[in-house]
Short mmCIF file of C-alpha atoms and ligand atoms in Angstrom, two decimals:
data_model
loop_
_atom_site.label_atom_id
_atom_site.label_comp_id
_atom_site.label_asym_id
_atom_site.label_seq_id
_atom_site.Cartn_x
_atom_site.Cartn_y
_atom_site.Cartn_z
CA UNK A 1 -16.45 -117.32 -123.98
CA UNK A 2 -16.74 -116.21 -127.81
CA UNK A 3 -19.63 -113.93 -127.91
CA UNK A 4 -20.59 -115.43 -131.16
CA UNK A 5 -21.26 -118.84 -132.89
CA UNK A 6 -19.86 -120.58 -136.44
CA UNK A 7 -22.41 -122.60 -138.38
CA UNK A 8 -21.09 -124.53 -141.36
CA UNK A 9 -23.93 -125.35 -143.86
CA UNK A 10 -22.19 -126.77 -147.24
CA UNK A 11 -19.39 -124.25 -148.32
CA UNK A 12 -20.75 -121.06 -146.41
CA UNK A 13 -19.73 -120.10 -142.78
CA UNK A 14 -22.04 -117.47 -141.00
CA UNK A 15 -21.66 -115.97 -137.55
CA UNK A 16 -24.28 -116.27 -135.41
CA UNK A 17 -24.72 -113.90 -132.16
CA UNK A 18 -24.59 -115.53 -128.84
CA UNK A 19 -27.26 -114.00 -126.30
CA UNK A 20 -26.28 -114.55 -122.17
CA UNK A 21 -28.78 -114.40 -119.37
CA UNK A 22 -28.34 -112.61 -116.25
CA UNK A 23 -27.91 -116.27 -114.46
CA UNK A 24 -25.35 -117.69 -117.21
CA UNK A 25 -27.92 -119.54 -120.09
CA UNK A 26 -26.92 -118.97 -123.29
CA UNK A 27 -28.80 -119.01 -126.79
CA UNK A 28 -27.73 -118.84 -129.82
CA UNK A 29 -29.42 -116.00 -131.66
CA UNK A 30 -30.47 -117.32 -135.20
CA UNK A 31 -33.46 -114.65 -135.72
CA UNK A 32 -31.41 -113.61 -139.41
CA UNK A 33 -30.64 -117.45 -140.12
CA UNK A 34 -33.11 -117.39 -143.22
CA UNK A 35 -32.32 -114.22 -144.29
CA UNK A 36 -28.76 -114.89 -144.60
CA UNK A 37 -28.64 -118.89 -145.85
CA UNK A 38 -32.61 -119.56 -146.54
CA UNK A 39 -32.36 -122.02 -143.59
CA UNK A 40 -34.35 -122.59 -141.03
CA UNK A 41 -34.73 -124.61 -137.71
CA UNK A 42 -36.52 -127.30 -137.11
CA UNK A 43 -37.08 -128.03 -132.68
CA UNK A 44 -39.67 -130.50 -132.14
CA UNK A 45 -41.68 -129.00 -128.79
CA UNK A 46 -39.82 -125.98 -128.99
CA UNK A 47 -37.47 -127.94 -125.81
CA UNK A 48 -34.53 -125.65 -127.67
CA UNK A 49 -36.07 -122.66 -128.44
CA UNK A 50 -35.84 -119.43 -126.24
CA UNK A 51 -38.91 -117.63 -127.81
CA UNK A 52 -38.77 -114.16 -125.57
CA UNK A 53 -36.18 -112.78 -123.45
CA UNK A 54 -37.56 -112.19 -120.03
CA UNK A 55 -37.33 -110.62 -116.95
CA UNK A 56 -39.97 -112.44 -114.82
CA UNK A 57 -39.21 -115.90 -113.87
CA UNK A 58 -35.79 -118.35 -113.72
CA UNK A 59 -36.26 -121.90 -113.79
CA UNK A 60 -32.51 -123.92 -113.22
CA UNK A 61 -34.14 -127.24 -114.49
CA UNK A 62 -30.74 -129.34 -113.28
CA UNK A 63 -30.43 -127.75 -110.08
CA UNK A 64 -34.19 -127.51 -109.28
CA UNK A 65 -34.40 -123.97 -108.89
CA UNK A 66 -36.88 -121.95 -109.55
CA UNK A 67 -37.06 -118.07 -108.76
CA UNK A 68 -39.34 -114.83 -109.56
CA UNK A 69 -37.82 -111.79 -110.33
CA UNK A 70 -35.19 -112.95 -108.44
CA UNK A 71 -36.46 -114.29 -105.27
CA UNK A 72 -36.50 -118.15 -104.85
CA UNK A 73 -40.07 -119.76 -104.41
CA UNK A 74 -39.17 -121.26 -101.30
CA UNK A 75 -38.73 -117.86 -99.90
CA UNK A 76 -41.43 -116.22 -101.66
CA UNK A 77 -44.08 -119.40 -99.87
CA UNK A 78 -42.74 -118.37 -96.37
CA UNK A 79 -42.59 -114.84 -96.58
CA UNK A 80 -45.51 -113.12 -99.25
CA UNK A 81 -49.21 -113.79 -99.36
CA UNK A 82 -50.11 -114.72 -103.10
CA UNK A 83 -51.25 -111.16 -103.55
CA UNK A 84 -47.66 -109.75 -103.18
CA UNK A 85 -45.78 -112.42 -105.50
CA UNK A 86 -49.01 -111.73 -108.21
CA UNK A 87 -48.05 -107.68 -108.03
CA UNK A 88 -44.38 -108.52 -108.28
CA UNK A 89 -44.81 -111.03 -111.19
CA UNK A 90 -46.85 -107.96 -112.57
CA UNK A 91 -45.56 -105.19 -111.42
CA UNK A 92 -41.45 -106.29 -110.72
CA UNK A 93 -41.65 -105.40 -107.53
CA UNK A 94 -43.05 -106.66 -104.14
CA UNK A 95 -45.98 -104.27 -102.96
CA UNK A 96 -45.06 -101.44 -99.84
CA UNK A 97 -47.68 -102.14 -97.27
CA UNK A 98 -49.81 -99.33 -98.76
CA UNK A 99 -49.68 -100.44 -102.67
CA UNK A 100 -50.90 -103.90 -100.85
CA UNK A 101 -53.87 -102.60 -99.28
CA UNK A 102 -55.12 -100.40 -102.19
CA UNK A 103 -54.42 -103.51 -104.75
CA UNK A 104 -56.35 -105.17 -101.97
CA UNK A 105 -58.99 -102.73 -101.86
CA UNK A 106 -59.45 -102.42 -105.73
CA UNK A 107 -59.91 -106.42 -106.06
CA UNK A 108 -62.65 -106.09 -103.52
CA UNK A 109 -64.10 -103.17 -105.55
CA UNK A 110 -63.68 -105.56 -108.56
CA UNK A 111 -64.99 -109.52 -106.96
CA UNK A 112 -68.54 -108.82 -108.24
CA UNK A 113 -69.54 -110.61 -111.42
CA UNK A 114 -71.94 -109.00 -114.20
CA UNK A 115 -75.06 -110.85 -114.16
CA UNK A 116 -74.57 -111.61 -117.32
CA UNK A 117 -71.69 -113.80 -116.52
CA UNK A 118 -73.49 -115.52 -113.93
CA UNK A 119 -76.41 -116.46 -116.42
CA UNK A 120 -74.14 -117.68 -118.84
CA UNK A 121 -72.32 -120.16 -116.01
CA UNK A 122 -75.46 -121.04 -115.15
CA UNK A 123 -76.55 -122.21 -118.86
CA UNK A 124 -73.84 -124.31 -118.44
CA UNK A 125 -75.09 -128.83 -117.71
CA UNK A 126 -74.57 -129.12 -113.97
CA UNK A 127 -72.17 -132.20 -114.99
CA UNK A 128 -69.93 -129.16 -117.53
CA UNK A 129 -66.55 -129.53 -116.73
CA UNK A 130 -65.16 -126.34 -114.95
CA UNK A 131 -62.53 -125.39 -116.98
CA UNK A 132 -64.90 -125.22 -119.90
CA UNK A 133 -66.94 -122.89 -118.30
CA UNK A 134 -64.24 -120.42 -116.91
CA UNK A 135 -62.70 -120.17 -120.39
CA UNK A 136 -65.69 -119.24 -121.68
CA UNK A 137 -66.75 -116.83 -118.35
CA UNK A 138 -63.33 -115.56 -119.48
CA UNK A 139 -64.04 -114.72 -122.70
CA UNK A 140 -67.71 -113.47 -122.43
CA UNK A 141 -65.80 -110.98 -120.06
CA UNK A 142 -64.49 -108.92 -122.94
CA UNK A 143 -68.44 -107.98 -123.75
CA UNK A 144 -68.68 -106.42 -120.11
CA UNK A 145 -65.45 -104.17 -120.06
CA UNK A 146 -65.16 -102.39 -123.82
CA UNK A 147 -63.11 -100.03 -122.44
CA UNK A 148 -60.55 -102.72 -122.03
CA UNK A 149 -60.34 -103.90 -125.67
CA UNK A 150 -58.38 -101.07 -127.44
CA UNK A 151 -55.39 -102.86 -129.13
CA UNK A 152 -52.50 -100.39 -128.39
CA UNK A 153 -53.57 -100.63 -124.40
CA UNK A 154 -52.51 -96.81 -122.05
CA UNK A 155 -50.28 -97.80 -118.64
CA UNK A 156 -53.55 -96.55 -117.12
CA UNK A 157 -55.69 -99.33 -118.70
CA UNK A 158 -52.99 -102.39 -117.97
CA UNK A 159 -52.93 -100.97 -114.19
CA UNK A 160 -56.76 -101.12 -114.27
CA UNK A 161 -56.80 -104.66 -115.92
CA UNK A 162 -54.46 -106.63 -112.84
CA UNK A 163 -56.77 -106.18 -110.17
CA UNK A 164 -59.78 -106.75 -112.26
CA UNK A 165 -58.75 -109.69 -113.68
CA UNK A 166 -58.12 -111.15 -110.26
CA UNK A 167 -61.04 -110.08 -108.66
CA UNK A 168 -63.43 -111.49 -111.48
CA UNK A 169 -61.81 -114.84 -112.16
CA UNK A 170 -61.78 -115.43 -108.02
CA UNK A 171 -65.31 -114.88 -108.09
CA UNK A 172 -65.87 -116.63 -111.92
CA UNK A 173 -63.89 -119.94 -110.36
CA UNK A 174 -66.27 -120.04 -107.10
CA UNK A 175 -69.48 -119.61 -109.21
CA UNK A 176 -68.09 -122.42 -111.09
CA UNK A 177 -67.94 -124.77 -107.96
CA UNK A 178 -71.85 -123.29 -106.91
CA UNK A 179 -72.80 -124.40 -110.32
CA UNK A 180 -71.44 -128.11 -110.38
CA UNK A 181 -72.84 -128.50 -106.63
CA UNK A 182 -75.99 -127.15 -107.81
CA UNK A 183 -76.21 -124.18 -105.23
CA UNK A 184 -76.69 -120.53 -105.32
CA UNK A 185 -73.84 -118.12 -105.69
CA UNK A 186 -72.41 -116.47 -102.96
CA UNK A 187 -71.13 -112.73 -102.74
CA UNK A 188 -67.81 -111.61 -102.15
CA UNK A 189 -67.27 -110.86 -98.34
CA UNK A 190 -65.09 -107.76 -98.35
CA UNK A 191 -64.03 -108.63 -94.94
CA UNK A 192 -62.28 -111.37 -96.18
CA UNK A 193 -58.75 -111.31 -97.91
CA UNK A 194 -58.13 -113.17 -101.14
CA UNK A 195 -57.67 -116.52 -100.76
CA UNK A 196 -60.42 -116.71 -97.61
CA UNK A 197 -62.65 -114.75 -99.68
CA UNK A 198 -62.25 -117.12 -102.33
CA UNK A 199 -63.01 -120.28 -100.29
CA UNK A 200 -66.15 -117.97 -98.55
CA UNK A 201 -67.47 -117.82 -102.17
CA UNK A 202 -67.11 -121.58 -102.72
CA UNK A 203 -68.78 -123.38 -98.90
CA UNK A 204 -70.31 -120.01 -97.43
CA UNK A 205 -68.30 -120.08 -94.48
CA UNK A 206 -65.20 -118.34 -93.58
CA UNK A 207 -62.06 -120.67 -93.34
CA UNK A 208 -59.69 -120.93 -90.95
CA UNK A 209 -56.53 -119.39 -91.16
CA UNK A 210 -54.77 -122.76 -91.52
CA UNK A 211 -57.43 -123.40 -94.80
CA UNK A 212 -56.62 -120.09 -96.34
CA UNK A 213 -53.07 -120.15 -95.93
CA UNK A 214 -52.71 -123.59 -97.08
CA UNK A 215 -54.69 -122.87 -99.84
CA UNK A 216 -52.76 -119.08 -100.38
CA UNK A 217 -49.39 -121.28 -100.55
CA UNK A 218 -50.71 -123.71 -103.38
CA UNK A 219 -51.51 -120.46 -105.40
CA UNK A 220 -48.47 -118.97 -104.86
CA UNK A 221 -46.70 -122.12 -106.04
CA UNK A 222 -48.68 -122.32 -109.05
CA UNK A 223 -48.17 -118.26 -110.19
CA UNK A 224 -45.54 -118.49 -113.05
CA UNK A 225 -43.23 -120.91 -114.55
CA UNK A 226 -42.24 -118.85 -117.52
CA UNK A 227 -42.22 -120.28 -120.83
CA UNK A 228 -44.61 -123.16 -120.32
CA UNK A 229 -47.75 -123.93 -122.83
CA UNK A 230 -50.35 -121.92 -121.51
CA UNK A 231 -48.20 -118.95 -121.06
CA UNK A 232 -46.87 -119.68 -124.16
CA UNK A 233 -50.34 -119.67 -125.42
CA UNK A 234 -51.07 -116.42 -124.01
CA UNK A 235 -47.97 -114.73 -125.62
CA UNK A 236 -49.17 -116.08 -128.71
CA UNK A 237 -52.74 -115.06 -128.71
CA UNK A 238 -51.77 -111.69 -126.96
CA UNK A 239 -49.19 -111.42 -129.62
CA UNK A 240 -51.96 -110.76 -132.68
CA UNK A 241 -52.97 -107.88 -130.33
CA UNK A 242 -56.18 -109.94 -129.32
CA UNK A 243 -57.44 -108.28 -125.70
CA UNK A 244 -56.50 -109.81 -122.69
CA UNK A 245 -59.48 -111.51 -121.84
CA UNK A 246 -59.35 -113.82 -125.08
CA UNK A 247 -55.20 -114.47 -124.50
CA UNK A 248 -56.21 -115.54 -120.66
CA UNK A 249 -58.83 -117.65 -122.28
CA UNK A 250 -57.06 -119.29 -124.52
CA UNK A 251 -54.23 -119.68 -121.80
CA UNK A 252 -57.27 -121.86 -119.60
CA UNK A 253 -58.25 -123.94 -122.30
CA UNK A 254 -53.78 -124.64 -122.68
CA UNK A 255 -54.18 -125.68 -119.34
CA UNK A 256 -56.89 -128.00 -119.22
CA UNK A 257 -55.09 -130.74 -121.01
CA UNK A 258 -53.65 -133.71 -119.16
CA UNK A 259 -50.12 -133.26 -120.28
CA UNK A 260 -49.82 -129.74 -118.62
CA UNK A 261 -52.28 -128.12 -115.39
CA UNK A 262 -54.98 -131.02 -116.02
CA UNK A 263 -52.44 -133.36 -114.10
CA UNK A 264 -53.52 -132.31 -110.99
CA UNK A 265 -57.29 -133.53 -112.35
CA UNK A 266 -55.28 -137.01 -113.32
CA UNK A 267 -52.99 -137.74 -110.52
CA UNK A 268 -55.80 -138.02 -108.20
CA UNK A 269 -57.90 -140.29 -110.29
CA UNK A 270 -54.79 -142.72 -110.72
CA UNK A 271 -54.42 -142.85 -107.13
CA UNK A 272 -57.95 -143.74 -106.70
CA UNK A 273 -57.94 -146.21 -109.65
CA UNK A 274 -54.74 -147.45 -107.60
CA UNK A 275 -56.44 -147.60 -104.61
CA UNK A 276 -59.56 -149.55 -106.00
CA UNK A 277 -56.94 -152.20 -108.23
CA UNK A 278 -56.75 -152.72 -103.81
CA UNK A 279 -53.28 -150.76 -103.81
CA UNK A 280 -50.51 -152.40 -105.65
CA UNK A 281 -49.12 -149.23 -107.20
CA UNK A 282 -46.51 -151.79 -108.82
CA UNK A 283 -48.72 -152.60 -112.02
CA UNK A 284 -49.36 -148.99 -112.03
CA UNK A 285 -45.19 -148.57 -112.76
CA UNK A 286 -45.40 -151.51 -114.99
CA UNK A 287 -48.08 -150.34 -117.33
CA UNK A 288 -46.22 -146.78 -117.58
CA UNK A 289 -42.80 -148.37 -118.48
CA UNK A 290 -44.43 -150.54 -121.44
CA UNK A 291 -43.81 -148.69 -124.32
CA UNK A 292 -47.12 -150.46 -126.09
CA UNK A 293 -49.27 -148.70 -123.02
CA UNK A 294 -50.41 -145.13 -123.87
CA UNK A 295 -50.33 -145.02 -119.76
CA UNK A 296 -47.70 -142.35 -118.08
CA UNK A 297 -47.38 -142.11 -114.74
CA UNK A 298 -49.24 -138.56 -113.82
CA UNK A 299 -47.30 -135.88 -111.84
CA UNK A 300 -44.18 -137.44 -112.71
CA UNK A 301 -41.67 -135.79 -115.52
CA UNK A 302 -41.17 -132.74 -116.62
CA UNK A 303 -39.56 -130.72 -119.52
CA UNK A 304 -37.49 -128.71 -117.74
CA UNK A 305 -36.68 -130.21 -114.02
CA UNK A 306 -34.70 -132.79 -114.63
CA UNK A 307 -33.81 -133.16 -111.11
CA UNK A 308 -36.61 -132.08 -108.53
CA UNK A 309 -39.16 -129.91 -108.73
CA UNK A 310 -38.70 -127.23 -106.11
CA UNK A 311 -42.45 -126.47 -105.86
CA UNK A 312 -43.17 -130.25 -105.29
CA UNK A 313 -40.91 -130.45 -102.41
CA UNK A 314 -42.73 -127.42 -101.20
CA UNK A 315 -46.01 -129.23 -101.69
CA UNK A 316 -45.00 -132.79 -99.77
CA UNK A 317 -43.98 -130.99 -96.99
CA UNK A 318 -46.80 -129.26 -96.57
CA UNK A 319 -49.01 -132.05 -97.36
CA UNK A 320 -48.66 -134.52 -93.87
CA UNK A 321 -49.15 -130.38 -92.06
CA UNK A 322 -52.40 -130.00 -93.68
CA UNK A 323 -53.96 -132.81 -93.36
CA UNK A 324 -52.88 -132.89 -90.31
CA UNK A 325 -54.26 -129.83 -89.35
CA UNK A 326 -56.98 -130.45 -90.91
CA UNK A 327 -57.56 -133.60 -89.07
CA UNK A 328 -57.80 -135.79 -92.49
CA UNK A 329 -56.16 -139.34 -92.58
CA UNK A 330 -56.53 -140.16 -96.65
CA UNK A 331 -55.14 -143.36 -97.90
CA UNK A 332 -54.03 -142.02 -101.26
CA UNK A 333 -51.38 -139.98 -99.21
CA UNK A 334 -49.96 -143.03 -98.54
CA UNK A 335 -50.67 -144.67 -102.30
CA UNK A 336 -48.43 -141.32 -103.51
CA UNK A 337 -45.88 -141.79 -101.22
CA UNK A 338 -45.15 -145.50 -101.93
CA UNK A 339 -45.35 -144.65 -105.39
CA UNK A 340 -43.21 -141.83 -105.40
CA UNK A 341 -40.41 -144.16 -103.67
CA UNK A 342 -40.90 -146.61 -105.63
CA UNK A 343 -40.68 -144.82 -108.93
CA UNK A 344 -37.49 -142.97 -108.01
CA UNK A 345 -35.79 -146.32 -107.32
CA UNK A 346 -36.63 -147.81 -110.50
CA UNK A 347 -33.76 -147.84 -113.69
CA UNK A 348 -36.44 -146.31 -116.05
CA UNK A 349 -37.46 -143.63 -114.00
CA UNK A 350 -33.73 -142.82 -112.66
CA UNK A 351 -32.72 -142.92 -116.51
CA UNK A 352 -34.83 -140.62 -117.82
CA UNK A 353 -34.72 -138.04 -114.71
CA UNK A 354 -38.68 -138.60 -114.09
CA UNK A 355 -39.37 -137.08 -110.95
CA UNK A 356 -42.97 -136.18 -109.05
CA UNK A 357 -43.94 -132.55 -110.08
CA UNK A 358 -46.06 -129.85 -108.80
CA UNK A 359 -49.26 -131.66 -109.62
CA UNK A 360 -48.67 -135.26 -108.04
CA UNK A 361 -49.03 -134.18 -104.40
CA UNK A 362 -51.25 -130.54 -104.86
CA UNK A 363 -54.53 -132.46 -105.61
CA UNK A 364 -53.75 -134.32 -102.11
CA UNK A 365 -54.28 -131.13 -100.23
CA UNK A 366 -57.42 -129.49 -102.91
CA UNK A 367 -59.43 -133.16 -101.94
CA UNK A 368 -58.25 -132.23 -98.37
CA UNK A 369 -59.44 -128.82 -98.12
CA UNK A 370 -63.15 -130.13 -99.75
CA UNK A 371 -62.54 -129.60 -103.38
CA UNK A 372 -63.88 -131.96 -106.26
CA UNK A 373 -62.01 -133.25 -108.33
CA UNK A 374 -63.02 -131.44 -111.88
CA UNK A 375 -62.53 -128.14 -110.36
CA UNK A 376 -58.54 -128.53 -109.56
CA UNK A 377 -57.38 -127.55 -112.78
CA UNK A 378 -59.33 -124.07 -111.81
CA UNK A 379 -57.39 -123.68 -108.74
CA UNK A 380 -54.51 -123.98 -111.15
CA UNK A 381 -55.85 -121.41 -113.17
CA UNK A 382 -56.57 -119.16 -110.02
CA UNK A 383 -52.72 -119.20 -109.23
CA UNK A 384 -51.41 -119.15 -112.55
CA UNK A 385 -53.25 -115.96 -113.98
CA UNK A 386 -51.16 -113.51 -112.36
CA UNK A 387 -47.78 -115.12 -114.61
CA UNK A 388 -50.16 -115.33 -117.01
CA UNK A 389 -50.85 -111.31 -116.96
CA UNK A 390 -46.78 -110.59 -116.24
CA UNK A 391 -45.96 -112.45 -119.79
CA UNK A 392 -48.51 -110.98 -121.83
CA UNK A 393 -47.71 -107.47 -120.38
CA UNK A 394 -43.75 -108.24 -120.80
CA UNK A 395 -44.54 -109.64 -124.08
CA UNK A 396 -46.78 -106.34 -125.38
CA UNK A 397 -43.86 -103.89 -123.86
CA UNK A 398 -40.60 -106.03 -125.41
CA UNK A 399 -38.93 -103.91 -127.67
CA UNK A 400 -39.08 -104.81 -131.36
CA UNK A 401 -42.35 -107.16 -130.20
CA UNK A 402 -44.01 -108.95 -133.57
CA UNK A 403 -46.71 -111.07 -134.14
CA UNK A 404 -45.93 -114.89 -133.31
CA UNK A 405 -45.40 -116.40 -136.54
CA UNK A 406 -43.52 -119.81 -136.87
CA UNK A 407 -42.34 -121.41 -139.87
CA UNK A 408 -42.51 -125.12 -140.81
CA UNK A 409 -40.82 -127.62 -143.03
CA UNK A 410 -43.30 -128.86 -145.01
CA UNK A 411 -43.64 -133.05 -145.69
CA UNK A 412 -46.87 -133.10 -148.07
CA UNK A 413 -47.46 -133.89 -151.66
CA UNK A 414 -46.22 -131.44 -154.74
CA UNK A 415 -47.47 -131.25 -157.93
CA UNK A 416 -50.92 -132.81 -157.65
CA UNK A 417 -52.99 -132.51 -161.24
CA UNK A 418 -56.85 -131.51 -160.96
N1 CMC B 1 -44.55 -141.72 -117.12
C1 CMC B 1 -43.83 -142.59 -117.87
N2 CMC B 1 -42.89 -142.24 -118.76
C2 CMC B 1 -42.66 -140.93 -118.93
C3 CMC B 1 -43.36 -139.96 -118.19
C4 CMC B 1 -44.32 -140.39 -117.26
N3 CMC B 1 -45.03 -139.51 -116.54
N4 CMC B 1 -42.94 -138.72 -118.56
C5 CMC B 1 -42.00 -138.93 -119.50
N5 CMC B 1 -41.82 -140.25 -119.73
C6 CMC B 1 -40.84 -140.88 -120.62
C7 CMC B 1 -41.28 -140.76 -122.07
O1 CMC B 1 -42.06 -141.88 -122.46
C8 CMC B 1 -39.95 -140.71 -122.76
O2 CMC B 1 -39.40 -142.00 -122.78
P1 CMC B 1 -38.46 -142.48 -124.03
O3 CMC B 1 -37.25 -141.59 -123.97
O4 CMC B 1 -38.18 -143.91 -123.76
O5 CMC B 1 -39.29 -142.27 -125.27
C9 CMC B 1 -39.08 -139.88 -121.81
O6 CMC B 1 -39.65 -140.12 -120.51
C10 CMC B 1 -39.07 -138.38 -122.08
O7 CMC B 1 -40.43 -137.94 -122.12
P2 CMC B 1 -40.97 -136.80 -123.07
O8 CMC B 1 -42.41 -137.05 -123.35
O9 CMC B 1 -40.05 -136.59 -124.22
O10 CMC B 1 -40.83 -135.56 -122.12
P3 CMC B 1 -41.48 -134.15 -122.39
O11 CMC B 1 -40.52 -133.17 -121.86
O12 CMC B 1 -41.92 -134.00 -123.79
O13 CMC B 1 -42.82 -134.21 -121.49
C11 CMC B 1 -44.26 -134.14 -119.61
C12 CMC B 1 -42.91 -133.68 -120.21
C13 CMC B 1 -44.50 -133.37 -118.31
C14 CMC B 1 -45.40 -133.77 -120.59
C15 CMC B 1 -44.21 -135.67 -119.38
O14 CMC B 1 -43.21 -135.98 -118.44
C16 CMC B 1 -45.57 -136.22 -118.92
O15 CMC B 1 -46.40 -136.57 -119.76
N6 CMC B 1 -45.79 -136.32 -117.57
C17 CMC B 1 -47.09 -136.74 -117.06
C18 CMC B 1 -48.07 -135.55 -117.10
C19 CMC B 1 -47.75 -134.55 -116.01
O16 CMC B 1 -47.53 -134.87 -114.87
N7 CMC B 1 -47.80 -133.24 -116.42
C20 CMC B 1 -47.62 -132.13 -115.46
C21 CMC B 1 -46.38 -131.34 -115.74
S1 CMC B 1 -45.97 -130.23 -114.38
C22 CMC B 1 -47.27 -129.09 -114.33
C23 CMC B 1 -47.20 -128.15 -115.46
O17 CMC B 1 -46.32 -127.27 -115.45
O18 CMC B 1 -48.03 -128.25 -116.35
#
């Protein structure tokens, strides 16, 4: 293939470069478009626009595959504990057995909040939701490490800010839980690996190893998925050179909303509102195929998969394991799965490649393991901040790296007379 593009606009003819990926995607590369014809582009939701080249993540939307760094998720969610795919999101590579234990070793150095931190969850209304309160946790962070602000950051002070990061916000999203239930924090318990250490924190006892690793999966499933908002929000906020702990805020409050890691928050309350209607999940498909209803069908669609999503297939299958294991016989299971069927045999649905995502059966397994509601898009959060970390990192290291900076065309009035 030509390794360049011709774009026509009125009598002129300009050349534009054509970029290839490692796995065969190719971009046009129109970064001297205005300079040479005063043009721009115009890409509503940015669905066309590659706005970094990376090295972390591969998503094949049309074939549902996604991979880090290579390895596909399915492999990664039999194989590595989510403390090994975080460290090769970060890092590039999977951890030797030693780097493991001293990454494990510094997070337990680092799982203690400042009391400050705790004092300012606890001004927090008991009925706050979570995600407000670890974005701001997040951001009242940057008062407690100084050290950690400088804007040109040393490799010494980015190695010092992975474990850190994972150690507080495990220990931020726990006191979060306390705080809605109205209980006293718990310590870390250093005996306790991540994900176990995580759910010690939230009930005050120590899971089983079915729990954790259930849980430990989910994580993993949620670490990166490259370009998406809050990552994209993180680039962008990390991009002014704004420390890490405001980019990883803002990158929690992306989350939060409904359309992206807030799903999780919005499947489950459909299927309850389904299960209360007494059920019929049909009126539920109804309501999201009338164009006049605001009403979407939650966990179903996405911008990229437009055939499965890998990491919901994942999910289901673990979802009838867990609760069996677990011993839990919930109804909604049930309400999903008839909806799920019944969605993917319906024309709309089928037309426009809708399919369940990552979010429609994880909340499923949170309820299961004892987790409320409000507090799922946190356990999103959890997973996601070590992607999170990789693309602000990648993003601060990419050669040529600017500020984020978008144009617009602009649709208002001209000329207006005081
Ligand atoms: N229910 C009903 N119709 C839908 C849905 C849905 N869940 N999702 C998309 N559509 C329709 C939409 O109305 C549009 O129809 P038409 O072509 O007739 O106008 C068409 O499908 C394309 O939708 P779109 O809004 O252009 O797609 P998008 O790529 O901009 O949005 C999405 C992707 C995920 C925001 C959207 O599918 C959605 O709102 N889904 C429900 C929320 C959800 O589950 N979000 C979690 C995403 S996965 C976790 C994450 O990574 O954040």
């Amino acid at each position: 293939m030509s390794k360049s593009a011709k774009l026509i606009l009125g009598e002129n003819e300009i050349e534009l470069p054509i970029i290839e990926g490692t796995e065969s995607e190719k971009a046009v590369d129109i970064s001297k478009l205005r300079g040479q014809t005063g043009f721009i582009t115009f890409d509503n939701g940015l669905g066309n626009t590659g706005a970094c080249l990376s090295n972390i993540t591969f998503i094949d939307g049309e074939k549902g595959i996604l991979k880090h760094r290579g390895y596909l998720i399915e492999n990664l969610c039999e194989k590595s504990s989510f403390l090994e795919v975080s460290s090769l999101l970060y890092t590039g590579k999977l951890p030797s057995k030693t780097e493991l234990e001293n990454l494990k070793n510094q997070i337990k150095e680092k799982s203690t909040i400042p009391e400050g931190i705790k004092k300012l969850i606890k001004s927090f209304p008991q009925d706050a939701h979570p995600m407000g309160i670890t974005s701001s946790a997040m951001v009242a962070l940057s008062g407690h490490y100084p050290h950690l602000l400088d804007q040109d950051l040393s490799d010494q002070q980015k190695e010092e800010l992975f474990p850190l990061m994972l150690g507080q916000l495990k220990t931020i999203a726990a006191a979060v839980y306390r705080h809605g239930q109205g209980k006293d924090f718990i310590e870390s318990n250093p005996e306790l690996d991540y994900t176990a250490d995580f759910l010690y924190m939230m009930n005050g006892d120590k899971p089983s190893d079915a729990v954790a690793k259930a849980l430990d999966v989910l994580l993993i499933l949620h670490a990166d998925h490259e370009q998406n908002c809050s990552a994209s929000t993180v680039r962008v906020v990390g991009s002014s050179k704004a420390n890490l702990f405001a980019s990883i805020s803002a990158g929690i409050d992306a989350l939060w909303g409904p359309l992206h890691g807030g799903a999780n928050q919005a499947v489950l309350e459909m299927l309850d509102a389904i299960q209360k209607d007494g059920g019929g999940y049909e009126k539920f498909i109804s309501k999201a195929k009338d164009k006049e209803d605001p009403f979407r069908l939650m966990g179903f669609g996405h911008r990229v998969y437009k055939n499965f999503d890998p990491r919901a297939k994942v999910i289901k299958g673990y979802c009838d394991e867990i609760l069996e294991k677990l011993n839990v016989e919930d109804p909604l299971l049930d309400i999903a799965k008839g909806l799920e069927t019944t969605a993917l045999s319906d024309e709309y649905f089928a037309k426009r490649k809708l399919f369940p995502n990552v979010d429609f059966y994880s909340g499923i397994i949170y309820k299961a393991l004892g987790i409320p509601t409000n507090m799922f898009t946190v356990m999103f959060a959890l997973g996601r901040q070590p992607g999170w970390m990789a693309q602000w990192k990648e993003m601060l290291e990419a050669e040529g790296m600017r500020i984020t900076r978008p144009r617009q065309i602009y649709q208002g009035k001209t000329d207006e007379k005081l």
